[in-house]
Amino acid sequence: MSNTLSILGGLTVEQFLSEYWQKKPLLVRNALPEIVGMFEPDDIKALALEEHITARLITQNGKNHDQWNVKNSPLSSKDFKQLPTYWTLLVQAIDHYSMELAELWKKFAFIPQWRRDDIMVSYAPKGGSVGQHFDFYDVFLVQGYGQRRWQLGQFCDENTAFVAYQPLKLLPEMQVNFDEILHAGDLLYVPPRLAHYGVAQNECLTFSFGFRMPNQAQIIDRISDSFADQNMTKTPILDIKRSTSQPIGEIQHAELDDLKQKLLQAIQNHDDFENALMALISEPKYPDHIPELEAINAEEFQDYCQEGFSIAIEPASRLLYRQLTNQTLAFWANGEQCCLHPSSQMIFKQLADGQVMSLNTFNDDDVIQDIIEALNDAVLMLIEPLN
C-alpha cells in the first residue's frame, strides 16, 4: 500500500488516480500551506509589467458587466489606471520566475513531468472573475491569498456552445453541483472539460497548476514532418490486390480501408515515430523564458564545485528520457535529442526526475563535459549553496 499524501487529502496516489484523475473534482482544505504568503498582490502586478511576461488583463464593462474585454501583454502601468469594478489579471508561467514556487511542482510528483504545462496566477479584487468556462486540461487550483468562491458544473466537450461576440469562451449557463469558498492553502482539483466559475470574495491570488496533453493535430503534424525526411515514406504505396473491375470513377471502401491500414502500419513501424513524439512533448512552452547565460568552461565549473553549488533543471526548460529496448536511455531537452556519454545517463535520469545534485559529487570527465554543455544550453541551472 502506498503512503497517503496530505496534498490529496489523505488519499493514496493509487486512490486519486483511479477515482478522481480526469473523472471528478477533489477539494482538500489546507493542502498546500507552503504557498500562503509566498506572493502579495503587488508582486503579481509588478511581475506583469516586466519584459517577456505573458499576461492578460480581463475586464467587465457595461450596465450588467456582461461585456468582456481582454488586453494581452505587454502591459503597462497605464493599463491599471481607471479600471472598472470587476477585473482579473492572469500571469502565465510564474514558476519560471520563482524558484520557491517552482519547487512546489514536487508536491505533484505523482504526475509525469512531461504532462506539466505551467503555473498561472490569477489576481483579482472582490468580484473579479474570468466567467463560466471549461478547459481541456487538468488543473489544481490552489488559493495563495484571500478567498475565492468556486462553482463546478457539467462536463463539456468540443461541441459545447459559447456566448456569442465575446473575446473569451464563456458558457451561457452552468448546472451548479459544487459551491465552496477556498481559503489560503486550499486546493481544488478540476478534471478536463468540467465547467467551473471562480469569483474573488476579496483581493485574492489563485495559482493554477496545469497539466496538458498534445492534441492529435500536433502529433500528426510532427509525424508528417518526420515522414517527409524519409525515403521509405516518400515511396508510393503499393496498390490493393485487385481481382475484379469497378467503375473508373468510384473509390471503394476496401481501397480506402487499405490506404488507412497501410498508413497505420507505417506509423507503427516507423523508426522515428517515438523520436518525433519525444521532440514534440519535450519542447518548452515558453522558449523566450529560457535564460541566455554566459558560457562556463571546465575551470569555472571547478570553481562552482568548490563553492558548493548544485544543479537542477532550469524551470523554463524540459528534460525527458525514455528507455530503449537495449536497456539504455535516450534523452531529449527542449525539443532536441541529447547525445550523452554512457556514464552520464543515470545522473541525467535523476535530474530529469526532479533531483537536485551537488556539483562536488562529479569527478568523471565525460559527465562533467555533459553537465557543462547542459548548463550552457540552459537545460540545467546552477543553485547557490545555502548559507
Coordinates of C-alpha atoms in Angstrom, one line a residue:
M1 CA 0.0 0.0 0.0
S2 CA 1.4 3.4 -1.0
N3 CA 1.7 6.2 1.6
T4 CA -1.1 8.7 1.7
L5 CA -0.4 12.3 0.6
S6 CA -1.6 15.3 2.5
I7 CA -1.9 17.3 -0.7
L8 CA -4.5 14.7 -1.8
G9 CA -6.4 14.9 1.5
G10 CA -5.0 11.6 2.8
L11 CA -5.7 9.6 -0.3
T12 CA -3.0 7.4 -1.8
V13 CA -1.7 8.1 -5.2
E14 CA -3.5 5.0 -6.5
Q15 CA -6.8 6.1 -5.0
F16 CA -6.6 9.5 -6.5
L17 CA -5.6 8.3 -10.0
S18 CA -8.2 5.6 -10.1
E19 CA -11.1 7.5 -8.5
Y20 CA -10.6 11.2 -9.3
W21 CA -8.0 11.8 -12.1
Q22 CA -9.9 13.1 -15.2
K23 CA -13.1 11.8 -13.6
K24 CA -14.3 14.1 -10.7
P25 CA -13.2 17.1 -8.6
L26 CA -11.4 16.9 -5.3
L27 CA -11.4 19.6 -2.6
V28 CA -8.6 19.5 0.0
R29 CA -8.5 22.0 2.8
N30 CA -5.1 23.4 3.8
A31 CA -3.5 21.1 1.2
L32 CA -0.6 23.4 0.3
P33 CA 0.2 25.7 3.3
E34 CA 3.6 26.4 1.8
I35 CA 2.1 28.7 -0.8
V36 CA 0.5 31.0 1.7
G37 CA 2.3 34.4 1.9
M38 CA 4.7 33.4 -0.9
F39 CA 3.3 36.3 -3.0
E40 CA 1.4 39.5 -2.4
P41 CA -1.0 41.0 -4.9
D42 CA 1.5 43.9 -5.6
D43 CA 4.2 41.3 -6.5
I44 CA 2.0 39.9 -9.3
K45 CA 1.1 43.3 -10.7
A46 CA 4.8 44.3 -10.8
L47 CA 5.7 41.0 -12.5
A48 CA 3.0 41.5 -15.1
L49 CA 4.8 44.7 -16.2
E50 CA 8.1 43.0 -16.8
E51 CA 9.5 42.2 -20.3
H52 CA 8.8 38.7 -21.7
I53 CA 6.0 38.1 -19.3
T54 CA 2.8 36.6 -20.8
A55 CA -0.2 38.2 -19.1
R56 CA -3.8 39.1 -19.8
L57 CA -5.9 41.8 -18.2
I58 CA -9.6 40.9 -18.3
T59 CA -12.2 43.5 -17.6
Q60 CA -16.0 43.5 -17.4
N61 CA -17.9 46.6 -18.6
G62 CA -21.4 47.6 -19.4
K63 CA -24.5 48.1 -17.3
N64 CA -24.7 44.4 -16.3
H65 CA -21.0 43.8 -16.5
D66 CA -21.8 41.5 -19.4
Q67 CA -19.3 42.9 -21.9
W68 CA -15.8 41.4 -21.5
N69 CA -12.5 42.8 -22.8
V70 CA -9.1 41.3 -22.9
K71 CA -5.8 43.2 -23.1
N72 CA -2.7 40.9 -23.8
S73 CA 0.8 41.6 -22.8
P74 CA 2.9 43.7 -22.9
L75 CA 1.1 45.6 -20.2
S76 CA 2.0 49.0 -18.8
S77 CA 1.1 50.8 -15.6
K78 CA -1.4 52.9 -17.6
D79 CA -3.5 49.7 -18.1
F80 CA -4.2 49.6 -14.3
K81 CA -5.5 53.1 -14.1
Q82 CA -9.2 53.8 -14.1
L83 CA -10.1 50.1 -14.1
P84 CA -13.8 49.1 -13.9
T85 CA -15.2 47.5 -10.8
Y86 CA -14.6 43.9 -12.0
W87 CA -11.2 42.8 -13.5
T88 CA -8.7 40.0 -13.3
L89 CA -5.0 39.8 -14.1
L90 CA -3.7 36.4 -15.4
V91 CA 0.1 35.9 -15.4
Q92 CA 1.4 32.7 -17.1
A93 CA 4.4 30.6 -16.2
I94 CA 5.1 32.4 -12.9
D95 CA 7.1 29.3 -11.9
H96 CA 9.8 30.3 -14.4
Y97 CA 10.5 33.4 -12.3
S98 CA 10.2 32.0 -8.8
M99 CA 12.3 29.0 -7.7
E100 CA 10.3 28.9 -4.5
L101 CA 7.1 28.4 -6.4
A102 CA 8.7 26.0 -8.9
E103 CA 9.7 23.8 -6.0
L104 CA 6.0 23.1 -5.4
W105 CA 5.8 21.1 -8.5
K106 CA 7.4 18.3 -6.4
K107 CA 4.2 18.1 -4.5
F108 CA 2.6 16.8 -7.7
A109 CA 5.3 14.2 -8.5
F110 CA 2.6 11.5 -8.9
I111 CA 2.0 13.0 -12.4
P112 CA 4.9 12.7 -15.0
Q113 CA 6.9 15.9 -15.7
W114 CA 6.1 15.9 -19.4
R115 CA 2.4 16.5 -18.6
R116 CA 3.2 19.8 -16.9
D117 CA 2.1 23.0 -18.5
D118 CA 2.9 25.9 -16.2
I119 CA 1.8 27.6 -13.0
M120 CA -0.6 30.5 -13.8
V121 CA -1.7 33.0 -11.2
S122 CA -5.0 34.9 -11.2
Y123 CA -5.1 38.2 -9.3
A124 CA -8.5 39.8 -8.8
P125 CA -10.2 42.3 -6.5
K126 CA -13.5 41.5 -4.9
G127 CA -16.0 40.3 -7.6
G128 CA -13.2 39.6 -10.2
S129 CA -13.7 36.6 -12.5
V130 CA -13.0 35.2 -15.9
G131 CA -16.5 33.9 -16.3
Q132 CA -18.1 30.5 -16.6
H133 CA -15.8 28.3 -18.7
F134 CA -14.1 24.9 -19.1
D135 CA -10.6 23.8 -20.0
F136 CA -9.3 20.8 -21.9
Y137 CA -6.6 20.1 -19.3
D138 CA -6.2 19.0 -15.7
V139 CA -5.7 21.8 -13.2
F140 CA -5.1 22.0 -9.5
L141 CA -6.4 25.4 -8.2
V142 CA -4.5 26.5 -5.1
Q143 CA -5.5 29.5 -3.2
G144 CA -2.5 31.6 -2.2
Y145 CA -4.0 34.7 -0.8
G146 CA -7.5 35.8 0.1
Q147 CA -10.6 33.8 -0.7
R148 CA -12.3 32.7 -4.0
R149 CA -15.7 31.1 -4.4
W150 CA -15.7 28.2 -6.9
Q151 CA -18.7 26.7 -8.5
L152 CA -18.5 23.5 -10.6
G153 CA -21.0 22.3 -13.2
Q154 CA -21.5 19.9 -16.0
F155 CA -18.9 18.2 -18.3
C156 CA -18.5 19.9 -21.7
D157 CA -16.9 19.0 -25.0
E158 CA -15.7 20.5 -28.3
N159 CA -19.4 20.9 -29.4
T160 CA -20.4 22.9 -26.4
A161 CA -21.8 26.3 -27.3
F162 CA -20.3 29.6 -26.1
V163 CA -21.7 33.1 -25.5
A164 CA -21.5 34.9 -28.8
Y165 CA -19.5 38.1 -29.5
Q166 CA -17.2 37.8 -26.5
P167 CA -13.3 37.6 -26.5
L168 CA -13.5 34.7 -24.0
K169 CA -15.0 31.3 -24.5
L170 CA -17.8 31.8 -21.9
L171 CA -20.6 29.3 -21.1
P172 CA -24.1 30.6 -21.3
E173 CA -25.2 28.5 -18.4
M174 CA -23.8 26.1 -15.8
Q175 CA -25.5 23.4 -13.9
V176 CA -24.0 24.1 -10.4
N177 CA -23.4 21.0 -8.3
F178 CA -20.5 22.2 -6.3
D179 CA -20.3 25.5 -4.4
E180 CA -17.4 26.2 -2.0
I181 CA -15.1 29.0 -0.9
L182 CA -11.4 28.3 -1.0
H183 CA -9.2 29.9 1.6
A184 CA -5.4 30.4 1.5
G185 CA -3.7 27.0 1.3
D186 CA -6.8 25.1 0.0
L187 CA -6.7 23.0 -3.2
L188 CA -9.3 22.1 -5.7
Y189 CA -8.6 19.6 -8.5
V190 CA -10.7 20.2 -11.6
P191 CA -10.7 17.5 -14.3
P192 CA -10.7 18.3 -18.0
R193 CA -13.9 19.6 -19.6
L194 CA -15.6 20.3 -16.3
A195 CA -17.4 23.7 -16.2
H196 CA -16.1 26.0 -13.5
Y197 CA -16.6 29.5 -12.3
G198 CA -14.4 31.3 -9.7
V199 CA -15.3 34.7 -8.2
A200 CA -12.9 36.6 -5.9
Q201 CA -14.5 37.2 -2.5
N202 CA -11.9 39.8 -1.7
E203 CA -8.5 40.7 -3.1
C204 CA -7.1 37.3 -3.9
L205 CA -4.4 35.2 -5.7
T206 CA -5.2 31.8 -7.1
F207 CA -2.5 29.6 -8.5
S208 CA -3.3 27.1 -11.3
F209 CA -1.0 24.1 -11.6
G210 CA -1.9 23.0 -15.1
F211 CA -1.3 19.6 -16.8
R212 CA -1.7 19.4 -20.6
M213 CA -1.7 16.8 -23.4
P214 CA -0.7 17.4 -27.0
N215 CA -3.6 17.3 -29.4
Q216 CA -3.9 14.9 -32.4
A217 CA -3.3 17.6 -34.9
Q218 CA 0.1 18.5 -33.3
I219 CA 1.1 14.8 -33.3
I220 CA 0.1 14.3 -36.9
D221 CA 1.9 17.4 -38.0
R222 CA 5.1 16.4 -36.2
I223 CA 4.9 12.8 -37.7
S224 CA 4.3 14.3 -41.1
D225 CA 7.4 16.3 -40.8
S226 CA 9.3 13.2 -39.9
F227 CA 7.8 11.2 -42.8
A228 CA 8.8 13.9 -45.2
D229 CA 12.5 13.3 -44.4
Q230 CA 12.4 9.5 -45.1
N231 CA 12.8 7.8 -48.5
M232 CA 10.7 4.9 -47.4
T233 CA 7.7 7.0 -46.5
K234 CA 8.0 9.1 -49.7
T235 CA 7.8 5.9 -51.9
P236 CA 4.4 5.4 -53.5
I237 CA 2.2 2.9 -51.7
L238 CA 1.6 -0.5 -53.4
D239 CA -1.9 -0.8 -54.8
I240 CA -4.6 -3.1 -53.2
K241 CA -4.8 -6.6 -54.6
R242 CA -7.4 -6.5 -57.5
S243 CA -9.4 -9.4 -58.9
T244 CA -12.5 -7.7 -60.4
S245 CA -13.1 -4.5 -62.3
Q246 CA -15.0 -1.5 -60.9
P247 CA -16.4 1.8 -62.3
I248 CA -13.5 4.1 -63.0
G249 CA -14.9 7.0 -61.1
E250 CA -15.5 5.1 -57.9
I251 CA -13.2 4.7 -54.9
Q252 CA -14.4 1.7 -52.9
H253 CA -14.5 1.3 -49.2
A254 CA -11.9 -1.5 -49.4
E255 CA -9.5 0.8 -51.2
L256 CA -9.9 3.5 -48.5
D257 CA -9.5 0.9 -45.7
D258 CA -6.4 -0.5 -47.4
L259 CA -4.8 3.0 -47.6
K260 CA -5.7 3.6 -44.0
Q261 CA -4.2 0.3 -42.8
K262 CA -1.0 0.9 -44.7
L263 CA -0.6 4.3 -43.1
L264 CA -1.2 2.9 -39.7
Q265 CA 1.3 0.2 -40.3
A266 CA 3.8 2.8 -41.5
I267 CA 3.3 4.7 -38.3
Q268 CA 3.7 1.6 -36.1
N269 CA 6.9 0.5 -37.9
H270 CA 8.4 3.9 -38.4
D271 CA 11.8 4.1 -36.6
D272 CA 11.5 7.8 -35.9
F273 CA 7.9 7.8 -34.6
E274 CA 8.9 7.8 -30.9
N275 CA 11.7 10.3 -31.6
A276 CA 9.2 12.7 -33.2
L277 CA 6.9 12.4 -30.3
M278 CA 9.7 12.9 -27.8
A279 CA 10.8 16.1 -29.6
L280 CA 7.2 17.4 -29.5
I281 CA 6.5 16.8 -25.8
S282 CA 9.9 18.0 -24.7
E283 CA 9.5 21.4 -26.4
P284 CA 9.3 24.3 -23.9
K285 CA 6.1 26.2 -24.0
Y286 CA 7.8 29.5 -23.4
P287 CA 11.2 29.3 -25.1
D288 CA 11.7 33.0 -24.5
H289 CA 11.8 32.4 -20.8
I290 CA 14.9 30.2 -21.1
P291 CA 17.8 32.5 -20.0
E292 CA 20.7 33.3 -22.2
L293 CA 23.7 32.8 -20.0
E294 CA 27.4 33.4 -20.5
A295 CA 29.0 30.1 -21.2
I296 CA 31.2 28.5 -18.5
N297 CA 34.3 26.4 -19.1
A298 CA 35.8 23.5 -17.2
E299 CA 37.9 25.8 -14.9
E300 CA 34.8 27.8 -13.9
F301 CA 32.9 24.6 -13.4
Q302 CA 35.5 23.5 -10.8
D303 CA 35.2 26.9 -9.1
Y304 CA 31.5 26.3 -8.7
C305 CA 32.2 22.8 -7.3
Q306 CA 34.5 24.2 -4.7
E307 CA 31.9 26.9 -3.7
G308 CA 29.3 24.2 -3.1
F309 CA 26.9 24.8 -6.0
S310 CA 24.3 22.3 -7.0
I311 CA 22.4 21.7 -10.3
A312 CA 18.8 21.1 -11.3
I313 CA 16.5 21.5 -14.3
E314 CA 16.1 25.1 -15.4
P315 CA 12.3 25.8 -14.7
A316 CA 11.6 27.1 -18.2
S317 CA 13.3 24.0 -19.8
R318 CA 12.3 20.4 -20.2
L319 CA 14.5 17.3 -19.8
L320 CA 12.9 14.0 -20.6
Y321 CA 14.0 10.4 -21.3
R322 CA 12.7 7.1 -22.5
Q323 CA 14.1 3.6 -22.1
L324 CA 15.2 1.8 -25.3
T325 CA 15.0 -1.9 -25.9
N326 CA 18.7 -2.4 -25.1
Q327 CA 18.1 -1.0 -21.6
T328 CA 19.9 2.2 -22.3
L329 CA 18.2 5.6 -22.0
A330 CA 17.6 8.2 -24.7
F331 CA 17.2 11.9 -23.6
W332 CA 15.5 14.9 -25.1
A333 CA 15.9 18.5 -23.9
N334 CA 13.8 21.4 -25.2
G335 CA 12.8 19.6 -28.4
E336 CA 16.2 18.2 -29.3
Q337 CA 17.7 14.8 -28.7
C338 CA 20.7 14.9 -26.4
C339 CA 23.9 12.9 -27.1
L340 CA 25.2 11.9 -23.6
H341 CA 28.1 9.8 -22.6
P342 CA 27.1 6.4 -21.1
S343 CA 28.4 7.4 -17.7
S344 CA 26.1 10.4 -17.7
Q345 CA 22.8 8.6 -18.2
M346 CA 21.9 7.7 -14.6
I347 CA 22.9 11.2 -13.5
F348 CA 20.7 12.9 -16.1
K349 CA 17.9 10.5 -15.3
Q350 CA 17.9 11.7 -11.7
L351 CA 18.0 15.3 -12.8
A352 CA 15.0 14.7 -15.2
D353 CA 13.2 13.1 -12.3
G354 CA 13.5 16.3 -10.4
Q355 CA 16.5 15.7 -8.1
V356 CA 18.9 18.5 -7.1
M357 CA 22.5 17.2 -7.3
S358 CA 25.7 18.7 -5.7
L359 CA 28.5 19.5 -8.2
N360 CA 31.2 18.2 -6.0
T361 CA 29.9 14.7 -6.4
F362 CA 31.1 14.5 -10.1
N363 CA 34.6 13.5 -11.0
D364 CA 34.1 11.8 -14.3
D365 CA 35.4 13.9 -17.2
D366 CA 32.6 12.8 -19.6
V367 CA 29.9 13.5 -17.0
I368 CA 31.4 17.0 -16.3
Q369 CA 31.5 17.7 -20.1
D370 CA 27.8 16.8 -20.5
I371 CA 26.8 18.9 -17.5
I372 CA 28.7 21.9 -18.7
E373 CA 27.0 21.6 -22.1
A374 CA 23.6 21.3 -20.4
L375 CA 24.4 24.4 -18.3
N376 CA 25.5 26.4 -21.3
D377 CA 22.3 25.4 -23.1
A378 CA 20.2 26.4 -20.0
V379 CA 18.8 22.9 -19.8
L380 CA 20.3 22.8 -16.3
M381 CA 20.9 25.7 -13.9
L382 CA 23.3 26.4 -11.0
I383 CA 21.9 26.7 -7.5
E384 CA 23.9 28.6 -4.9
P385 CA 24.6 26.9 -1.6
L386 CA 22.5 27.9 1.4
N387 CA 24.5 30.0 3.9

